[in-house]
PDB file of C-alpha atoms in Angstrom:
ATOM      1  CA  MET A 218     -19.838 247.795  45.063  1.00 36.00           C
ATOM      2  CA  THR A 219     -16.996 249.210  47.057  1.00 39.00           C
ATOM      3  CA  SER A 220     -14.830 247.330  49.489  1.00 40.00           C
ATOM      4  CA  SER A 221     -16.331 249.255  52.364  1.00 57.00           C
ATOM      5  CA  HIS A 222     -19.510 247.061  52.205  1.00 69.00           C
ATOM      6  CA  THR A 223     -21.845 250.032  52.480  1.00 84.00           C
ATOM      7  CA  ASP A 224     -24.589 248.488  50.308  1.00 90.00           C
ATOM      8  CA  CYS A 225     -26.125 244.990  49.908  1.00 88.00           C
ATOM      9  CA  HIS A 226     -24.613 243.324  46.862  1.00 89.00           C
ATOM     10  CA  PHE A 227     -28.029 242.030  45.770  1.00 87.00           C
ATOM     11  CA  CYS A 228     -30.727 244.598  46.730  1.00 90.00           C
ATOM     12  CA  LEU A 229     -28.309 247.552  46.874  1.00 91.00           C
ATOM     13  CA  GLN A 230     -29.895 248.729  50.132  1.00 90.00           C
ATOM     14  CA  SER A 231     -27.600 250.475  52.539  1.00 89.00           C
ATOM     15  CA  LEU A 232     -25.997 248.246  55.165  1.00 88.00           C
ATOM     16  CA  ARG A 233     -25.212 251.072  57.571  1.00 87.00           C
ATOM     17  CA  GLY A 234     -26.355 250.079  61.052  1.00 84.00           C
ATOM     18  CA  ARG A 235     -27.602 246.724  59.784  1.00 87.00           C
ATOM     19  CA  LYS A 236     -26.311 243.146  60.161  1.00 85.00           C
ATOM     20  CA  TYR A 237     -24.937 241.656  57.015  1.00 85.00           C
ATOM     21  CA  ALA A 238     -23.179 238.481  55.806  1.00 85.00           C
ATOM     22  CA  LEU A 239     -20.167 238.067  53.571  1.00 87.00           C
ATOM     23  CA  ARG A 240     -19.924 235.620  50.714  1.00 86.00           C
ATOM     24  CA  GLU A 241     -16.990 235.612  48.319  1.00 86.00           C
ATOM     25  CA  GLU A 242     -16.003 239.070  49.619  1.00 84.00           C
ATOM     26  CA  ASN A 243     -19.472 240.442  48.836  1.00 88.00           C
ATOM     27  CA  ALA A 244     -21.767 241.766  51.531  1.00 89.00           C
ATOM     28  CA  TYR A 245     -25.460 240.895  51.721  1.00 87.00           C
ATOM     29  CA  CYS A 246     -28.209 242.067  54.030  1.00 90.00           C
ATOM     30  CA  VAL A 247     -29.595 239.218  56.103  1.00 89.00           C
ATOM     31  CA  PRO A 248     -32.889 238.804  54.156  1.00 90.00           C
ATOM     32  CA  CYS A 249     -31.057 238.676  50.817  1.00 92.00           C
ATOM     33  CA  TYR A 250     -28.407 236.288  52.070  1.00 88.00           C
ATOM     34  CA  ASP A 251     -31.006 233.916  53.546  1.00 86.00           C
ATOM     35  CA  SER A 252     -33.119 233.949  50.380  1.00 86.00           C
ATOM     36  CA  LEU A 253     -30.118 233.378  48.140  1.00 91.00           C
ATOM     37  CA  TYR A 254     -27.850 231.066  50.087  1.00 88.00           C
ATOM     38  CA  ALA A 255     -29.509 229.572  53.189  1.00 88.00           C
ATOM     39  CA  ASN A 256     -29.514 225.774  53.106  1.00 90.00           C
ATOM     40  CA  PRO A 257     -32.782 223.937  53.813  1.00 92.00           C
ATOM     41  CA  CYS A 258     -32.733 221.892  57.028  1.00 94.00           C
ATOM     42  CA  GLN A 259     -32.852 218.137  56.386  1.00 92.00           C
ATOM     43  CA  GLU A 260     -35.218 217.684  59.326  1.00 92.00           C
ATOM     44  CA  CYS A 261     -37.673 220.602  59.350  1.00 93.00           C
ATOM     45  CA  LYS A 262     -37.171 221.693  55.703  1.00 91.00           C
ATOM     46  CA  GLN A 263     -36.935 225.345  56.767  1.00 91.00           C
ATOM     47  CA  PRO A 264     -33.979 227.501  55.652  1.00 90.00           C
ATOM     48  CA  ILE A 265     -31.042 227.684  58.009  1.00 88.00           C
ATOM     49  CA  GLU A 266     -30.705 231.450  58.374  1.00 86.00           C
ATOM     50  CA  CYS A 267     -27.347 233.126  58.625  1.00 84.00           C
ATOM     51  CA  ASN A 268     -27.839 233.890  62.326  1.00 81.00           C
ATOM     52  CA  SER A 269     -28.335 230.139  63.029  1.00 85.00           C
ATOM     53  CA  LYS A 270     -25.636 227.490  63.209  1.00 90.00           C
ATOM     54  CA  ASP A 271     -25.569 225.308  60.100  1.00 90.00           C
ATOM     55  CA  LEU A 272     -24.481 221.726  60.829  1.00 93.00           C
ATOM     56  CA  ALA A 273     -23.475 219.786  57.722  1.00 92.00           C
ATOM     57  CA  TYR A 274     -22.814 216.076  57.125  1.00 92.00           C
ATOM     58  CA  LYS A 275     -22.181 214.528  53.716  1.00 90.00           C
ATOM     59  CA  GLY A 276     -23.777 217.372  51.788  1.00 89.00           C
ATOM     60  CA  ARG A 277     -26.850 217.654  54.009  1.00 93.00           C
ATOM     61  CA  HIS A 278     -27.613 220.414  56.514  1.00 95.00           C
ATOM     62  CA  TRP A 279     -29.441 220.750  59.835  1.00 94.00           C
ATOM     63  CA  HIS A 280     -30.383 223.442  62.326  1.00 93.00           C
ATOM     64  CA  GLU A 281     -28.485 222.867  65.538  1.00 93.00           C
ATOM     65  CA  GLU A 282     -31.721 222.023  67.354  1.00 94.00           C
ATOM     66  CA  CYS A 283     -32.759 219.625  64.537  1.00 95.00           C
ATOM     67  CA  PHE A 284     -29.536 217.628  64.561  1.00 95.00           C
ATOM     68  CA  ARG A 285     -30.888 214.702  66.632  1.00 95.00           C
ATOM     69  CA  CYS A 286     -30.942 210.895  66.761  1.00 95.00           C
ATOM     70  CA  ALA A 287     -33.754 209.628  64.557  1.00 92.00           C
ATOM     71  CA  LYS A 288     -34.728 207.028  67.154  1.00 92.00           C
ATOM     72  CA  CYS A 289     -34.340 208.540  70.636  1.00 93.00           C
ATOM     73  CA  SER A 290     -34.314 212.259  69.585  1.00 93.00           C
ATOM     74  CA  ARG A 291     -31.265 213.067  71.690  1.00 94.00           C
ATOM     75  CA  SER A 292     -29.063 215.868  70.332  1.00 94.00           C
ATOM     76  CA  LEU A 293     -26.076 214.715  68.290  1.00 94.00           C
ATOM     77  CA  VAL A 294     -24.261 218.066  68.495  1.00 93.00           C
ATOM     78  CA  GLU A 295     -20.597 217.416  69.358  1.00 90.00           C
ATOM     79  CA  LYS A 296     -21.407 213.755  70.055  1.00 90.00           C
ATOM     80  CA  PRO A 297     -20.406 210.612  68.156  1.00 87.00           C
ATOM     81  CA  PHE A 298     -23.069 209.277  65.829  1.00 88.00           C
ATOM     82  CA  ALA A 299     -23.509 206.813  62.978  1.00 85.00           C
ATOM     83  CA  ALA A 300     -25.538 206.826  59.779  1.00 86.00           C
ATOM     84  CA  LYS A 301     -27.583 203.930  58.423  1.00 83.00           C
ATOM     85  CA  ASP A 302     -29.451 204.362  55.110  1.00 83.00           C
ATOM     86  CA  GLU A 303     -28.997 208.164  55.463  1.00 85.00           C
ATOM     87  CA  VAL A 304     -30.631 208.103  58.920  1.00 90.00           C
ATOM     88  CA  LEU A 305     -28.545 209.525  61.798  1.00 92.00           C
ATOM     89  CA  LEU A 306     -28.426 207.566  65.048  1.00 91.00           C
ATOM     90  CA  CYS A 307     -26.568 208.016  68.313  1.00 90.00           C
ATOM     91  CA  THR A 308     -24.069 205.237  69.010  1.00 83.00           C
ATOM     92  CA  GLU A 309     -26.347 203.616  71.609  1.00 83.00           C
ATOM     93  CA  CYS A 310     -29.330 203.366  69.248  1.00 86.00           C
ATOM     94  CA  TYR A 311     -27.121 202.246  66.374  1.00 83.00           C
ATOM     95  CA  SER A 312     -25.679 199.492  68.555  1.00 77.00           C
ATOM     96  CA  ASP A 313     -29.130 198.362  69.706  1.00 76.00           C
ATOM     97  CA  GLU A 314     -30.363 198.194  66.124  1.00 76.00           C
ATOM     98  CA  TYR A 315     -27.387 196.929  64.145  1.00 75.00           C
ATOM     99  CA  SER A 316     -24.496 195.778  66.325  1.00 73.00           C
ATOM    100  CA  SER A 317     -23.826 192.142  67.178  1.00 79.00           C
ATOM    101  CA  LYS A 318     -25.197 190.642  70.382  1.00 82.00           C
ATOM    102  CA  CYS A 319     -22.866 188.639  72.603  1.00 87.00           C
ATOM    103  CA  PHE A 320     -23.705 184.916  72.438  1.00 86.00           C
ATOM    104  CA  HIS A 321     -22.991 184.568  76.161  1.00 85.00           C
ATOM    105  CA  CYS A 322     -24.599 187.607  77.835  1.00 89.00           C
ATOM    106  CA  GLN A 323     -26.881 188.691  74.952  1.00 84.00           C
ATOM    107  CA  LYS A 324     -25.812 192.313  75.425  1.00 83.00           C
ATOM    108  CA  THR A 325     -24.744 194.555  72.554  1.00 78.00           C
ATOM    109  CA  ILE A 326     -21.113 194.499  71.473  1.00 79.00           C
ATOM    110  CA  MET A 327     -20.482 198.236  71.177  1.00 72.00           C
ATOM    111  CA  PRO A 328     -18.756 199.614  68.067  1.00 67.00           C
ATOM    112  CA  GLY A 329     -15.030 199.954  68.593  1.00 66.00           C
ATOM    113  CA  SER A 330     -14.865 197.289  71.311  1.00 75.00           C
ATOM    114  CA  ARG A 331     -13.045 194.048  70.606  1.00 82.00           C
ATOM    115  CA  LYS A 332     -15.216 191.067  69.825  1.00 80.00           C
ATOM    116  CA  MET A 333     -14.437 187.388  69.370  1.00 87.00           C
ATOM    117  CA  GLU A 334     -16.102 185.311  66.646  1.00 85.00           C
ATOM    118  CA  PHE A 335     -16.466 181.533  66.705  1.00 85.00           C
ATOM    119  CA  LYS A 336     -18.770 179.234  64.721  1.00 83.00           C
ATOM    120  CA  GLY A 337     -20.790 182.138  63.346  1.00 76.00           C
ATOM    121  CA  SER A 338     -21.467 183.759  66.746  1.00 83.00           C
ATOM    122  CA  SER A 339     -19.888 186.761  68.497  1.00 86.00           C
ATOM    123  CA  TRP A 340     -18.714 187.283  72.079  1.00 86.00           C
ATOM    124  CA  HIS A 341     -17.408 190.154  74.152  1.00 89.00           C
ATOM    125  CA  GLU A 342     -13.747 189.432  74.724  1.00 86.00           C
ATOM    126  CA  SER A 343     -14.480 189.266  78.467  1.00 88.00           C
ATOM    127  CA  CYS A 344     -17.290 186.725  77.863  1.00 90.00           C
ATOM    128  CA  PHE A 345     -15.258 184.414  75.638  1.00 89.00           C
ATOM    129  CA  VAL A 346     -13.785 182.329  78.457  1.00 89.00           C
ATOM    130  CA  CYS A 347     -13.409 178.694  79.427  1.00 92.00           C
ATOM    131  CA  GLN A 348     -16.599 177.496  81.110  1.00 87.00           C
ATOM    132  CA  TYR A 349     -14.603 175.656  83.776  1.00 88.00           C
ATOM    133  CA  CYS A 350     -11.594 177.839  84.707  1.00 91.00           C
ATOM    134  CA  GLN A 351     -13.062 181.171  83.454  1.00 90.00           C
ATOM    135  CA  GLN A 352      -9.763 182.133  81.834  1.00 90.00           C
ATOM    136  CA  PRO A 353      -9.929 184.061  78.513  1.00 88.00           C
ATOM    137  CA  LEU A 354      -9.795 181.771  75.492  1.00 88.00           C
ATOM    138  CA  GLY A 355      -8.652 184.413  72.989  1.00 83.00           C
ATOM    139  CA  THR A 356      -7.135 182.499  70.086  1.00 82.00           C
ATOM    140  CA  LYS A 357      -6.210 179.410  72.137  1.00 84.00           C
ATOM    141  CA  PRO A 358      -7.336 175.938  70.988  1.00 86.00           C
ATOM    142  CA  LEU A 359     -10.736 175.122  72.467  1.00 87.00           C
ATOM    143  CA  ILE A 360     -13.358 172.376  72.528  1.00 84.00           C
ATOM    144  CA  THR A 361     -17.134 172.938  72.567  1.00 84.00           C
ATOM    145  CA  LYS A 362     -19.539 170.716  74.500  1.00 84.00           C
ATOM    146  CA  ASP A 363     -23.270 171.427  74.970  1.00 83.00           C
ATOM    147  CA  ASN A 364     -22.792 174.965  73.561  1.00 82.00           C
ATOM    148  CA  GLU A 365     -20.139 175.751  76.183  1.00 86.00           C
ATOM    149  CA  ASN A 366     -16.474 176.402  75.360  1.00 89.00           C
ATOM    150  CA  TYR A 367     -13.572 174.854  77.253  1.00 90.00           C
ATOM    151  CA  CYS A 368      -9.818 175.228  77.019  1.00 90.00           C
ATOM    152  CA  VAL A 369      -8.205 171.916  76.104  1.00 86.00           C
ATOM    153  CA  PRO A 370      -6.716 171.164  79.577  1.00 86.00           C
ATOM    154  CA  CYS A 371     -10.058 171.745  81.326  1.00 88.00           C
ATOM    155  CA  PHE A 372     -11.991 169.695  78.787  1.00 85.00           C
ATOM    156  CA  GLU A 373      -9.584 166.809  79.188  1.00 79.00           C
ATOM    157  CA  LYS A 374      -9.811 167.080  82.960  1.00 81.00           C
ATOM    158  CA  GLN A 375     -13.620 167.139  82.978  1.00 81.00           C
ATOM    159  CA  PHE A 376     -14.776 165.029  80.054  1.00 80.00           C
ATOM    160  CA  ALA A 377     -12.048 163.218  78.130  1.00 77.00           C
ATOM    161  CA  HIS A 378     -11.689 159.432  78.307  1.00 83.00           C
ATOM    162  CA  HIS A 379      -8.387 157.945  79.396  1.00 85.00           C
ATOM    163  CA  CYS A 380      -6.941 154.923  77.654  1.00 88.00           C
ATOM    164  CA  TYR A 381      -7.264 151.713  79.688  1.00 86.00           C
ATOM    165  CA  ALA A 382      -3.751 150.687  78.619  1.00 85.00           C
ATOM    166  CA  CYS A 383      -1.578 153.821  78.790  1.00 87.00           C
ATOM    167  CA  LYS A 384      -3.913 155.989  80.969  1.00 84.00           C
ATOM    168  CA  LYS A 385      -3.397 159.003  78.671  1.00 84.00           C
ATOM    169  CA  VAL A 386      -6.214 161.134  77.260  1.00 83.00           C
ATOM    170  CA  ILE A 387      -7.988 159.925  74.122  1.00 81.00           C
ATOM    171  CA  THR A 388      -8.384 163.080  72.036  1.00 73.00           C
ATOM    172  CA  SER A 389      -9.970 161.495  68.952  1.00 73.00           C
ATOM    173  CA  GLY A 390     -11.115 158.123  67.681  1.00 73.00           C
ATOM    174  CA  GLY A 391     -10.362 155.276  70.028  1.00 81.00           C
ATOM    175  CA  VAL A 392     -11.766 151.783  70.619  1.00 86.00           C
ATOM    176  CA  THR A 393     -14.219 150.606  73.254  1.00 82.00           C
ATOM    177  CA  TYR A 394     -13.734 147.091  74.579  1.00 81.00           C
ATOM    178  CA  ASP A 395     -15.290 145.547  77.659  1.00 78.00           C
ATOM    179  CA  ASP A 396     -16.775 149.004  78.480  1.00 79.00           C
ATOM    180  CA  GLN A 397     -13.290 150.493  78.615  1.00 83.00           C
ATOM    181  CA  PRO A 398     -11.790 153.086  76.203  1.00 87.00           C
ATOM    182  CA  TRP A 399      -8.494 152.405  74.437  1.00 86.00           C
ATOM    183  CA  HIS A 400      -6.328 154.307  71.981  1.00 88.00           C
ATOM    184  CA  LYS A 401      -6.517 152.556  68.637  1.00 86.00           C
ATOM    185  CA  GLU A 402      -2.750 152.088  68.733  1.00 85.00           C
ATOM    186  CA  CYS A 403      -2.907 150.708  72.302  1.00 87.00           C
ATOM    187  CA  PHE A 404      -5.543 148.088  71.533  1.00 87.00           C
ATOM    188  CA  VAL A 405      -3.093 145.313  70.696  1.00 87.00           C
ATOM    189  CA  CYS A 406      -2.648 141.618  71.276  1.00 88.00           C
ATOM    190  CA  ALA A 407      -1.353 140.986  74.789  1.00 83.00           C
ATOM    191  CA  VAL A 408       1.375 138.712  73.388  1.00 82.00           C
ATOM    192  CA  CYS A 409       2.547 139.812  69.903  1.00 86.00           C
ATOM    193  CA  LYS A 410       1.341 143.464  70.145  1.00 85.00           C
ATOM    194  CA  THR A 411      -0.417 143.366  66.764  1.00 82.00           C
ATOM    195  CA  GLN A 412      -3.139 146.048  66.507  1.00 82.00           C
ATOM    196  CA  LEU A 413      -6.555 144.449  66.878  1.00 81.00           C
ATOM    197  CA  SER A 414      -8.912 147.312  65.996  1.00 75.00           C
ATOM    198  CA  SER A 415      -9.585 145.921  62.507  1.00 74.00           C
ATOM    199  CA  GLN A 416      -9.355 142.148  63.082  1.00 76.00           C
ATOM    200  CA  ARG A 417     -10.916 139.377  65.098  1.00 78.00           C
ATOM    201  CA  PHE A 418      -9.634 138.787  68.588  1.00 81.00           C
ATOM    202  CA  ILE A 419     -10.352 136.737  71.687  1.00 76.00           C
ATOM    203  CA  SER A 420     -10.342 137.991  75.248  1.00 74.00           C
ATOM    204  CA  LYS A 421      -8.993 136.336  78.352  1.00 76.00           C
ATOM    205  CA  ASP A 422      -8.568 137.828  81.824  1.00 71.00           C
ATOM    206  CA  GLU A 423      -9.669 141.291  80.512  1.00 74.00           C
ATOM    207  CA  TYR A 424      -6.974 141.360  77.820  1.00 79.00           C
ATOM    208  CA  PRO A 425      -7.396 140.854  74.075  1.00 85.00           C
ATOM    209  CA  TYR A 426      -5.398 138.342  72.012  1.00 83.00           C
ATOM    210  CA  CYS A 427      -5.096 137.812  68.291  1.00 84.00           C
ATOM    211  CA  VAL A 428      -6.442 134.432  67.195  1.00 79.00           C
ATOM    212  CA  ASP A 429      -2.997 132.946  66.597  1.00 76.00           C
ATOM    213  CA  CYS A 430      -1.604 133.925  70.006  1.00 81.00           C
ATOM    214  CA  PHE A 431      -4.731 132.853  71.839  1.00 77.00           C
ATOM    215  CA  SER A 432      -4.666 129.474  70.119  1.00 72.00           C
ATOM    216  CA  LYS A 433      -0.957 129.051  70.830  1.00 75.00           C
ATOM    217  CA  PHE A 434      -0.795 130.275  74.422  1.00 76.00           C
ATOM    218  CA  CYS A 435      -4.259 130.410  75.944  1.00 72.00           C
ATOM    219  CA  ALA A 436      -6.726 128.110  74.242  1.00 72.00           C
ATOM    220  CA  LYS A 437      -7.602 124.734  75.725  1.00 78.00           C
ATOM    221  CA  LYS A 438      -6.958 121.727  73.510  1.00 80.00           C
ATOM    222  CA  CYS A 439      -9.727 119.474  72.281  1.00 84.00           C
ATOM    223  CA  ALA A 440      -9.530 116.061  74.019  1.00 84.00           C
ATOM    224  CA  ALA A 441     -10.294 114.361  70.698  1.00 86.00           C
ATOM    225  CA  CYS A 442      -8.402 116.206  67.921  1.00 86.00           C
ATOM    226  CA  LYS A 443      -5.894 118.013  70.169  1.00 79.00           C
ATOM    227  CA  LYS A 444      -6.423 121.301  68.281  1.00 81.00           C
ATOM    228  CA  PRO A 445      -7.099 124.586  70.137  1.00 78.00           C
ATOM    229  CA  ILE A 446     -10.675 125.400  71.075  1.00 77.00           C
ATOM    230  CA  THR A 447     -11.166 129.093  70.302  1.00 69.00           C
ATOM    231  CA  ALA A 448     -14.975 129.307  70.180  1.00 60.00           C
ATOM    232  CA  LEU A 449     -14.679 131.853  67.363  1.00 58.00           C
ATOM    233  CA  GLY A 450     -17.870 132.833  65.573  1.00 53.00           C
ATOM    234  CA  GLY A 451     -19.982 131.429  68.391  1.00 55.00           C
ATOM    235  CA  ALA A 452     -18.819 127.838  67.828  1.00 62.00           C
ATOM    236  CA  LYS A 453     -19.955 125.465  70.573  1.00 73.00           C
ATOM    237  CA  TYR A 454     -17.683 123.410  72.731  1.00 77.00           C
ATOM    238  CA  ILE A 455     -18.316 120.879  75.461  1.00 83.00           C
ATOM    239  CA  SER A 456     -16.583 120.714  78.838  1.00 82.00           C
ATOM    240  CA  PHE A 457     -16.633 117.694  81.124  1.00 85.00           C
ATOM    241  CA  GLU A 458     -14.379 116.842  84.065  1.00 80.00           C
ATOM    242  CA  GLU A 459     -11.695 119.353  83.106  1.00 78.00           C
ATOM    243  CA  ARG A 460     -11.666 118.177  79.496  1.00 85.00           C
ATOM    244  CA  GLN A 461     -13.014 120.081  76.505  1.00 84.00           C
ATOM    245  CA  TRP A 462     -14.147 119.076  73.033  1.00 84.00           C
ATOM    246  CA  HIS A 463     -15.103 120.877  69.860  1.00 84.00           C
ATOM    247  CA  GLY A 464     -18.792 120.375  69.322  1.00 84.00           C
ATOM    248  CA  GLU A 465     -18.139 118.281  66.220  1.00 85.00           C
ATOM    249  CA  CYS A 466     -15.507 116.227  68.076  1.00 88.00           C
ATOM    250  CA  PHE A 467     -17.758 115.243  70.995  1.00 88.00           C
ATOM    251  CA  THR A 468     -18.696 111.803  69.659  1.00 90.00           C
ATOM    252  CA  CYS A 469     -18.862 108.265  70.929  1.00 91.00           C
ATOM    253  CA  SER A 470     -15.401 106.709  71.016  1.00 89.00           C
ATOM    254  CA  LYS A 471     -16.756 103.497  69.450  1.00 89.00           C
ATOM    255  CA  CYS A 472     -19.543 104.347  66.987  1.00 89.00           C
ATOM    256  CA  SER A 473     -18.695 108.051  66.446  1.00 89.00           C
ATOM    257  CA  VAL A 474     -22.293 109.186  66.897  1.00 91.00           C
ATOM    258  CA  SER A 475     -22.582 112.782  68.118  1.00 88.00           C
ATOM    259  CA  LEU A 476     -23.137 113.049  71.831  1.00 86.00           C
ATOM    260  CA  VAL A 477     -24.003 116.751  71.853  1.00 86.00           C
ATOM    261  CA  GLY A 478     -27.200 117.040  73.878  1.00 83.00           C
ATOM    262  CA  GLN A 479     -27.292 113.263  74.459  1.00 85.00           C
ATOM    263  CA  GLU A 480     -26.733 111.050  77.487  1.00 85.00           C
ATOM    264  CA  PHE A 481     -23.303 109.469  77.583  1.00 87.00           C
ATOM    265  CA  LEU A 482     -21.129 107.244  79.740  1.00 86.00           C
ATOM    266  CA  THR A 483     -17.429 107.288  80.557  1.00 86.00           C
ATOM    267  CA  GLN A 484     -15.246 104.208  80.534  1.00 85.00           C
ATOM    268  CA  GLN A 485     -11.518 104.375  81.245  1.00 83.00           C
ATOM    269  CA  GLY A 486     -11.386 107.915  79.891  1.00 80.00           C
ATOM    270  CA  ASP A 487     -13.479 107.152  76.785  1.00 86.00           C
ATOM    271  CA  ILE A 488     -16.789 108.888  76.111  1.00 88.00           C
ATOM    272  CA  LEU A 489     -19.469 106.437  74.967  1.00 88.00           C
ATOM    273  CA  CYS A 490     -23.035 106.695  73.868  1.00 90.00           C
ATOM    274  CA  HIS A 491     -25.564 104.935  76.088  1.00 84.00           C
ATOM    275  CA  LYS A 492     -25.856 101.973  73.677  1.00 85.00           C
ATOM    276  CA  CYS A 493     -22.107 101.357  73.368  1.00 88.00           C
ATOM    277  CA  GLY A 494     -21.523 101.903  77.054  1.00 81.00           C
ATOM    278  CA  SER A 495     -24.179  99.369  78.022  1.00 80.00           C
ATOM    279  CA  ALA A 496     -23.007  96.649  75.644  1.00 69.00           C
TER     280      ALA A 496
END
């Protein structure tokens, strides 16, 4: 073989006036080149002849007209594409099949576009906004209610409870008393300011009191024993003509029989049973 490429390197036929192909500086007539070196097309399985464009991807080859999306059959020549399990797909079909769907609009989040992820779901960046003010949430603190996301200021404005004492937002925990919300640290005795969330208390005029302060400053005194009447634990007390008695102290002044639920008489401030009062 001379460098003038006058003969086919394989069949030795003259190449004068004929098309030929070069491979490693050797010339081949078209039939010999195709039979020796043409790659089989991945799609149609036919050889890709030297006068056809050979498109290659990861060691596989296609005719130009065979290089198409496996789903929609659109040509992928000079277009972006993706491969899944060795199957070629245009970006649209790949997105429809494998890309995440936006939790808000249910549309595909296209490859290369920014997406936000929260609690196992994905959003378009433009869809990940506060439900109330519609401002992007990005990486800001947020609160979720009924599957909707809110920035903290909007959530507090729309849904948060405000403490009955200090009027500020209750962000977590809290105590409910008399159908009103309180911060745990604000729910204190009206006199000594001891926190009441974990102890017994008594209410008066819409305010809570610890037992000691209520007994000392608010409780009425029993007309018999002079001790405070707190009515704790559901204890009964009796009230008559602006005087009060513990249930166990409401007895006849002479014979000490209990007068709870019984008829009684009064005599110079004393409470008497019917028998003693009639004697």
